[in-house]
Amino acid sequence: MKNIKILLLLFGAIQVLGATPAIAGGDAVRGKKVFNKCKACHSIKVGKHKIGPSLAGVIGRKAGTAKGFKRYKGLRGADWAWDEATLDEYLTNPKLFVKSRNKRKSSMILKLKKKRDRDNVIAYLKTLK
């Protein structure tokens, strides 16, 4: 009986540990809901720009290079590509991120203060091609 209890505890611990990366990686369905905050300025359709550039295919794209978008200010001349880490840092505080990296000002004002919201919206952005 004691061995069964130990096995059940171990099994439970393995399940919890196994679920942690999924939580840390974000939830694209929830991220789509968080993205509603972004839709006023950003499109998810390739080549369709609003005040900000289309975010279709943003993961892996060099910052400041969305084809057809000419209104970059703070990201002009950027020397990094968007990945999970840079997006997380940017979405935390876009103005501070751009100023520290590019010595320019970002026009993006939205901050996602909650790590969970950033993880979820990044997971959603990863689904956009």
Coordinates of N, CA, C and O in Angstrom, one line a residue:
M1 N 0.8 -1.2 0.0 CA 0.0 0.0 0.0 C 0.9 1.3 0.0 O 0.6 2.2 -0.7
K2 N 2.0 1.2 0.8 CA 2.9 2.4 0.9 C 3.5 2.6 -0.5 O 3.6 3.8 -0.9
N3 N 3.9 1.6 -1.2 CA 4.5 1.8 -2.5 C 3.5 2.4 -3.5 O 3.9 3.2 -4.4
I4 N 2.2 2.0 -3.4 CA 1.2 2.6 -4.3 C 1.1 4.1 -4.1 O 1.0 4.9 -5.0
K5 N 1.1 4.5 -2.8 CA 1.0 5.9 -2.5 C 2.2 6.7 -3.0 O 2.0 7.8 -3.6
I6 N 3.3 6.1 -2.9 CA 4.6 6.8 -3.4 C 4.5 6.9 -4.9 O 4.8 7.9 -5.5
L7 N 4.0 5.8 -5.6 CA 3.9 5.9 -7.1 C 2.9 6.9 -7.5 O 3.1 7.6 -8.5
L8 N 1.7 7.0 -6.8 CA 0.7 8.0 -7.1 C 1.3 9.4 -6.9 O 1.0 10.3 -7.7
L9 N 2.0 9.6 -5.8 CA 2.7 11.0 -5.6 C 3.7 11.3 -6.7 O 3.7 12.4 -7.2
L10 N 4.5 10.3 -7.1 CA 5.4 10.5 -8.2 C 4.7 10.8 -9.5 O 5.1 11.7 -10.3
F11 N 3.7 10.0 -9.8 CA 2.9 10.2 -11.0 C 2.3 11.7 -11.0 O 2.4 12.3 -12.1
G12 N 1.8 12.1 -9.9 CA 1.2 13.5 -9.8 C 2.3 14.5 -10.1 O 2.0 15.5 -10.8
A13 N 3.4 14.3 -9.5 CA 4.5 15.3 -9.6 C 5.0 15.3 -11.1 O 5.2 16.4 -11.6
I14 N 5.1 14.2 -11.7 CA 5.5 14.1 -13.1 C 4.4 14.9 -14.0 O 4.8 15.6 -14.9
Q15 N 3.2 14.7 -13.7 CA 2.1 15.4 -14.5 C 2.2 16.9 -14.3 O 2.1 17.7 -15.3
V16 N 2.5 17.4 -13.1 CA 2.6 18.8 -12.8 C 3.8 19.3 -13.6 O 3.7 20.4 -14.2
L17 N 4.9 18.7 -13.4 CA 6.1 19.1 -14.1 C 6.0 19.1 -15.6 O 6.5 20.0 -16.3
G18 N 5.3 18.1 -16.1 CA 5.1 18.0 -17.5 C 4.2 19.1 -18.1 O 4.3 19.5 -19.2
A19 N 3.3 19.6 -17.2 CA 2.4 20.7 -17.7 C 3.1 22.1 -17.6 O 2.6 23.0 -18.3
T20 N 4.1 22.2 -16.9 CA 4.7 23.5 -16.7 C 5.2 24.1 -18.0 O 4.9 25.3 -18.3
P21 N 5.9 23.4 -18.9 CA 6.3 24.1 -20.1 C 5.2 24.6 -21.0 O 5.3 25.6 -21.6
A22 N 4.0 23.9 -21.0 CA 2.9 24.3 -21.8 C 2.4 25.7 -21.2 O 2.0 26.5 -22.0
I23 N 2.4 25.8 -19.9 CA 1.9 27.0 -19.3 C 2.9 28.1 -19.6 O 2.5 29.2 -20.0
A24 N 4.2 27.9 -19.5 CA 5.2 28.9 -19.7 C 5.2 29.3 -21.2 O 5.5 30.4 -21.6
G25 N 4.8 28.3 -22.1 CA 4.8 28.6 -23.5 C 3.6 29.4 -24.0 O 3.6 29.9 -25.1
G26 N 2.6 29.6 -23.2 CA 1.5 30.4 -23.5 C 0.4 29.5 -24.2 O 0.6 28.4 -24.7
D27 N -0.8 30.1 -24.3 CA -1.9 29.5 -24.9 C -2.4 30.4 -26.0 O -2.9 31.5 -25.8
A28 N -2.3 29.9 -27.3 CA -2.7 30.7 -28.4 C -4.1 31.1 -28.5 O -4.5 32.2 -28.9
V29 N -5.0 30.3 -27.9 CA -6.4 30.6 -27.9 C -6.7 31.8 -27.0 O -7.4 32.8 -27.4
R30 N -6.1 31.8 -25.8 CA -6.2 32.9 -24.9 C -5.4 34.1 -25.5 O -5.8 35.3 -25.3
G31 N -4.3 33.9 -26.1 CA -3.6 34.9 -26.8 C -4.3 35.7 -27.8 O -4.2 36.9 -28.0
K32 N -5.2 35.0 -28.5 CA -6.1 35.7 -29.5 C -7.0 36.7 -28.8 O -7.2 37.8 -29.4
K33 N -7.5 36.3 -27.7 CA -8.3 37.2 -26.9 C -7.5 38.4 -26.4 O -8.0 39.6 -26.4
V34 N -6.3 38.2 -25.9 CA -5.4 39.3 -25.5 C -5.1 40.2 -26.6 O -5.0 41.4 -26.5
F35 N -4.9 39.6 -27.8 CA -4.6 40.4 -29.0 C -5.7 41.4 -29.4 O -5.4 42.4 -30.1
N36 N -6.9 41.2 -28.9 CA -7.9 42.2 -29.1 C -7.5 43.6 -28.7 O -7.9 44.6 -29.2
K37 N -6.6 43.7 -27.7 CA -6.0 45.0 -27.3 C -5.1 45.6 -28.4 O -4.9 46.8 -28.4
C38 N -4.6 44.8 -29.2 CA -3.7 45.2 -30.2 C -4.3 45.5 -31.6 O -3.7 46.2 -32.4
K39 N -5.5 45.0 -31.8 CA -6.2 45.1 -33.1 C -6.5 46.5 -33.6 O -6.6 46.7 -34.8
A40 N -6.5 47.4 -32.7 CA -6.8 48.8 -33.2 C -5.6 49.3 -34.0 O -5.8 50.1 -34.9
C41 N -4.4 48.8 -33.7 CA -3.2 49.4 -34.4 C -2.6 48.3 -35.3 O -1.8 48.7 -36.2
H42 N -2.8 47.0 -35.1 CA -2.1 46.0 -35.9 C -3.1 45.0 -36.5 O -4.1 44.6 -35.9
S43 N -2.8 44.7 -37.8 CA -3.5 43.7 -38.5 C -2.8 42.3 -38.4 O -1.6 42.3 -38.1
I44 N -3.5 41.3 -38.7 CA -2.9 39.9 -38.7 C -2.8 39.4 -40.2 O -2.4 38.3 -40.4
K45 N -3.2 40.2 -41.1 CA -3.2 39.9 -42.5 C -1.9 40.3 -43.2 O -1.5 41.5 -43.0
V46 N -1.3 39.5 -43.9 CA -0.1 39.8 -44.6 C -0.3 41.0 -45.5 O -1.2 41.1 -46.3
G47 N 0.6 42.0 -45.3 CA 0.6 43.2 -46.1 C -0.4 44.3 -45.7 O -0.4 45.4 -46.3
K48 N -1.3 43.9 -44.8 CA -2.4 44.9 -44.4 C -1.9 45.6 -43.2 O -1.8 45.0 -42.1
H49 N -1.5 46.9 -43.3 CA -1.0 47.6 -42.2 C -2.0 48.7 -41.7 O -2.9 49.1 -42.4
K50 N -1.9 49.0 -40.5 CA -2.7 50.0 -39.8 C -1.8 51.1 -39.3 O -0.8 51.4 -40.0
I51 N -2.0 51.6 -38.2 CA -1.1 52.6 -37.5 C 0.3 51.9 -37.3 O 1.3 52.4 -37.5
G52 N 0.2 50.6 -37.0 CA 1.4 49.8 -36.8 C 1.4 48.7 -37.9 O 0.4 48.6 -38.6
P53 N 2.5 48.0 -38.1 CA 2.6 47.1 -39.1 C 1.8 45.8 -38.9 O 1.4 45.5 -37.8
S54 N 1.6 45.1 -40.0 CA 0.9 43.8 -39.9 C 1.8 42.9 -39.0 O 3.1 42.9 -39.1
L55 N 1.2 42.1 -38.2 CA 2.0 41.2 -37.3 C 2.0 39.7 -37.9 O 2.5 38.8 -37.2
A56 N 1.5 39.5 -39.1 CA 1.6 38.2 -39.7 C 3.1 37.9 -40.0 O 3.8 38.7 -40.5
G57 N 3.5 36.8 -39.5 CA 4.9 36.4 -39.7 C 5.9 37.2 -38.9 O 7.1 37.2 -39.3
V58 N 5.5 37.8 -37.8 CA 6.4 38.6 -37.1 C 7.5 37.8 -36.4 O 8.7 38.2 -36.3
I59 N 7.2 36.6 -36.0 CA 8.2 35.7 -35.3 C 9.3 35.4 -36.4 O 9.0 34.8 -37.4
G60 N 10.5 35.7 -36.0 CA 11.7 35.5 -36.9 C 12.0 36.6 -37.9 O 13.0 36.6 -38.5
R61 N 11.1 37.6 -38.0 CA 11.3 38.7 -38.9 C 12.2 39.8 -38.2 O 12.1 40.0 -37.0
K62 N 13.1 40.3 -39.0 CA 14.0 41.4 -38.5 C 13.1 42.6 -38.1 O 12.2 43.0 -38.9
A63 N 13.3 43.1 -36.9 CA 12.5 44.3 -36.4 C 12.6 45.5 -37.4 O 13.7 45.7 -38.0
G64 N 11.5 46.1 -37.6 CA 11.5 47.3 -38.5 C 11.5 47.0 -40.0 O 11.8 47.9 -40.8
T65 N 11.1 45.8 -40.4 CA 11.2 45.4 -41.8 C 9.9 44.8 -42.4 O 10.0 44.1 -43.4
A66 N 8.8 45.1 -41.8 CA 7.5 44.6 -42.4 C 7.4 45.2 -43.8 O 7.3 46.4 -44.0
K67 N 7.3 44.3 -44.8 CA 7.2 44.7 -46.2 C 6.0 45.7 -46.4 O 4.9 45.3 -46.0
G68 N 6.3 46.8 -47.0 CA 5.2 47.8 -47.3 C 4.9 48.7 -46.2 O 4.1 49.7 -46.3
F69 N 5.5 48.6 -45.0 CA 5.2 49.5 -43.9 C 6.3 50.5 -43.8 O 7.5 50.1 -43.6
K70 N 6.0 51.8 -43.9 CA 7.1 52.8 -44.0 C 7.1 53.7 -42.8 O 7.9 54.6 -42.8
R71 N 6.2 53.5 -41.9 CA 6.2 54.5 -40.8 C 7.0 54.1 -39.5 O 6.7 54.6 -38.4
Y72 N 8.0 53.3 -39.7 CA 8.8 53.0 -38.5 C 9.5 54.2 -38.0 O 10.1 54.9 -38.8
K73 N 9.6 54.4 -36.8 CA 10.4 55.4 -36.2 C 11.4 54.8 -35.3 O 12.6 54.7 -35.7
G74 N 11.0 54.2 -34.2 CA 11.9 53.7 -33.2 C 12.6 52.4 -33.7 O 13.7 52.1 -33.2
L75 N 12.0 51.7 -34.6 CA 12.6 50.4 -35.1 C 13.5 50.6 -36.3 O 14.1 49.6 -36.8
R76 N 13.5 51.7 -36.9 CA 14.3 51.9 -38.1 C 15.8 51.6 -37.7 O 16.3 52.2 -36.8
G77 N 16.4 50.8 -38.5 CA 17.8 50.4 -38.3 C 18.0 49.4 -37.2 O 19.2 49.2 -36.7
A78 N 17.0 48.8 -36.7 CA 17.1 47.8 -35.7 C 18.0 46.6 -36.1 O 18.0 46.3 -37.3
D79 N 18.7 46.0 -35.2 CA 19.6 44.9 -35.5 C 19.2 43.6 -34.9 O 20.1 42.8 -34.6
W80 N 18.0 43.4 -34.6 CA 17.5 42.2 -34.0 C 16.3 41.6 -34.7 O 15.6 42.4 -35.4
A81 N 16.1 40.4 -34.5 CA 14.8 39.7 -35.1 C 13.9 39.4 -33.9 O 14.3 39.3 -32.8
W82 N 12.6 39.4 -34.2 CA 11.6 39.1 -33.2 C 11.6 37.6 -32.9 O 11.4 36.8 -33.8
D83 N 11.8 37.3 -31.6 CA 11.6 35.9 -31.2 C 10.9 36.1 -29.8 O 10.5 37.1 -29.4
E84 N 10.7 34.9 -29.2 CA 9.9 35.0 -27.9 C 10.5 35.9 -26.9 O 9.8 36.6 -26.2
A85 N 11.8 35.8 -26.7 CA 12.5 36.7 -25.7 C 12.4 38.1 -26.0 O 12.0 38.9 -25.1
T86 N 12.6 38.5 -27.3 CA 12.6 40.0 -27.6 C 11.1 40.5 -27.5 O 10.9 41.6 -27.1
L87 N 10.2 39.7 -28.0 CA 8.8 40.1 -27.9 C 8.3 40.2 -26.5 O 7.6 41.2 -26.1
D88 N 8.8 39.3 -25.6 CA 8.4 39.4 -24.2 C 8.9 40.7 -23.6 O 8.2 41.4 -22.9
E89 N 10.2 41.0 -23.8 CA 10.8 42.2 -23.3 C 10.1 43.5 -23.9 O 9.8 44.4 -23.2
Y90 N 9.9 43.4 -25.2 CA 9.2 44.6 -25.9 C 7.8 44.8 -25.3 O 7.4 46.0 -25.0
L91 N 7.0 43.8 -25.2 CA 5.6 43.9 -24.8 C 5.5 44.3 -23.3 O 4.5 44.9 -22.9
T92 N 6.6 44.1 -22.6 CA 6.6 44.5 -21.2 C 6.6 46.1 -21.1 O 5.9 46.7 -20.3
N93 N 7.5 46.7 -21.9 CA 7.6 48.1 -21.9 C 8.3 48.5 -23.3 O 9.5 48.7 -23.4
P94 N 7.4 48.7 -24.3 CA 8.0 49.0 -25.7 C 8.9 50.3 -25.7 O 10.0 50.2 -26.3
K95 N 8.5 51.3 -25.1 CA 9.3 52.5 -25.1 C 10.7 52.3 -24.5 O 11.7 52.7 -25.1
L96 N 10.8 51.7 -23.3 CA 12.1 51.4 -22.7 C 12.9 50.4 -23.5 O 14.1 50.6 -23.7
F97 N 12.3 49.4 -24.0 CA 13.0 48.4 -24.8 C 13.6 49.0 -26.0 O 14.8 48.8 -26.3
V98 N 12.9 49.8 -26.8 CA 13.4 50.4 -28.0 C 14.5 51.4 -27.7 O 15.6 51.5 -28.3
K99 N 14.3 52.2 -26.6 CA 15.3 53.2 -26.3 C 16.6 52.6 -25.8 O 17.7 53.0 -26.2
S100 N 16.5 51.4 -25.1 CA 17.7 50.8 -24.6 C 18.4 50.1 -25.8 O 19.7 49.9 -25.7
R101 N 17.7 49.6 -26.8 CA 18.3 48.9 -27.9 C 18.7 49.8 -29.0 O 19.7 49.5 -29.7
N102 N 17.9 50.8 -29.3 CA 18.1 51.5 -30.6 C 18.3 53.0 -30.4 O 18.4 53.7 -31.4
K103 N 18.3 53.4 -29.2 CA 18.5 54.9 -28.9 C 17.5 55.8 -29.6 O 17.7 56.9 -30.0
R104 N 16.3 55.2 -29.8 CA 15.2 56.0 -30.5 C 13.9 55.8 -29.7 O 13.9 55.1 -28.6
K105 N 12.9 56.4 -30.1 CA 11.6 56.4 -29.4 C 10.6 55.5 -30.2 O 10.5 55.5 -31.4
S106 N 9.9 54.7 -29.4 CA 8.9 53.8 -30.0 C 7.5 54.6 -29.9 O 7.3 55.3 -28.9
S107 N 6.7 54.4 -30.9 CA 5.4 55.0 -30.8 C 4.4 54.1 -30.2 O 3.2 54.5 -30.0
M108 N 4.7 52.8 -29.9 CA 3.8 51.9 -29.3 C 3.6 52.2 -27.8 O 4.6 52.4 -27.1
I109 N 2.4 52.4 -27.4 CA 2.1 52.7 -26.0 C 1.6 51.6 -25.2 O 1.6 51.7 -23.9
L110 N 1.1 50.6 -25.8 CA 0.5 49.5 -25.0 C 1.5 48.6 -24.3 O 2.5 48.3 -24.9
K111 N 1.3 48.4 -23.1 CA 2.2 47.5 -22.3 C 1.3 46.3 -21.8 O 0.2 46.5 -21.4
L112 N 1.9 45.1 -21.9 CA 1.2 44.0 -21.3 C 2.0 43.6 -20.0 O 3.0 43.0 -20.0
K113 N 1.4 44.1 -18.9 CA 2.1 43.9 -17.6 C 2.2 42.5 -17.1 O 3.1 42.1 -16.4
K114 N 1.1 41.7 -17.4 CA 1.1 40.3 -16.9 C 1.9 39.4 -17.8 O 1.7 39.3 -19.0
K115 N 2.8 38.6 -17.2 CA 3.6 37.7 -18.0 C 2.7 36.7 -18.7 O 3.0 36.3 -19.8
R116 N 1.7 36.2 -18.1 CA 0.8 35.3 -18.7 C 0.2 35.8 -20.0 O 0.1 35.2 -21.0
D117 N -0.2 37.1 -19.9 CA -0.8 37.8 -21.2 C 0.3 37.8 -22.3 O 0.0 37.6 -23.4
R118 N 1.5 38.2 -21.9 CA 2.6 38.2 -22.9 C 2.8 36.9 -23.5 O 2.9 36.7 -24.7
D119 N 2.9 35.8 -22.6 CA 3.1 34.5 -23.1 C 2.0 34.0 -24.1 O 2.3 33.4 -25.1
N120 N 0.8 34.4 -23.7 CA -0.3 33.9 -24.5 C -0.4 34.7 -25.8 O -0.6 34.1 -26.9
V121 N -0.1 36.0 -25.8 CA -0.1 36.7 -27.1 C 1.0 36.3 -28.0 O 0.9 36.2 -29.2
I122 N 2.2 36.0 -27.4 CA 3.3 35.5 -28.2 C 3.0 34.1 -28.8 O 3.2 33.9 -30.0
A123 N 2.3 33.3 -28.0 CA 1.9 32.0 -28.6 C 0.9 32.2 -29.8 O 1.0 31.5 -30.8
Y124 N 0.0 33.2 -29.7 CA -0.9 33.5 -30.8 C -0.1 34.0 -32.0 O -0.3 33.6 -33.1
L125 N 0.8 34.9 -31.7 CA 1.6 35.5 -32.8 C 2.4 34.4 -33.6 O 2.6 34.5 -34.8
K126 N 2.8 33.3 -32.8 CA 3.5 32.2 -33.5 C 2.6 31.5 -34.5 O 3.2 30.8 -35.4
T127 N 1.3 31.6 -34.3 CA 0.4 30.9 -35.2 C 0.2 31.6 -36.5 O -0.3 31.1 -37.5
L128 N 0.6 32.9 -36.6 CA 0.3 33.8 -37.7 C 1.5 33.6 -38.7 O 2.6 33.8 -38.4
K129 N 1.1 33.3 -39.9 CA 2.2 33.1 -41.0 C 2.0 34.2 -42.0 O 1.0 34.7 -42.3

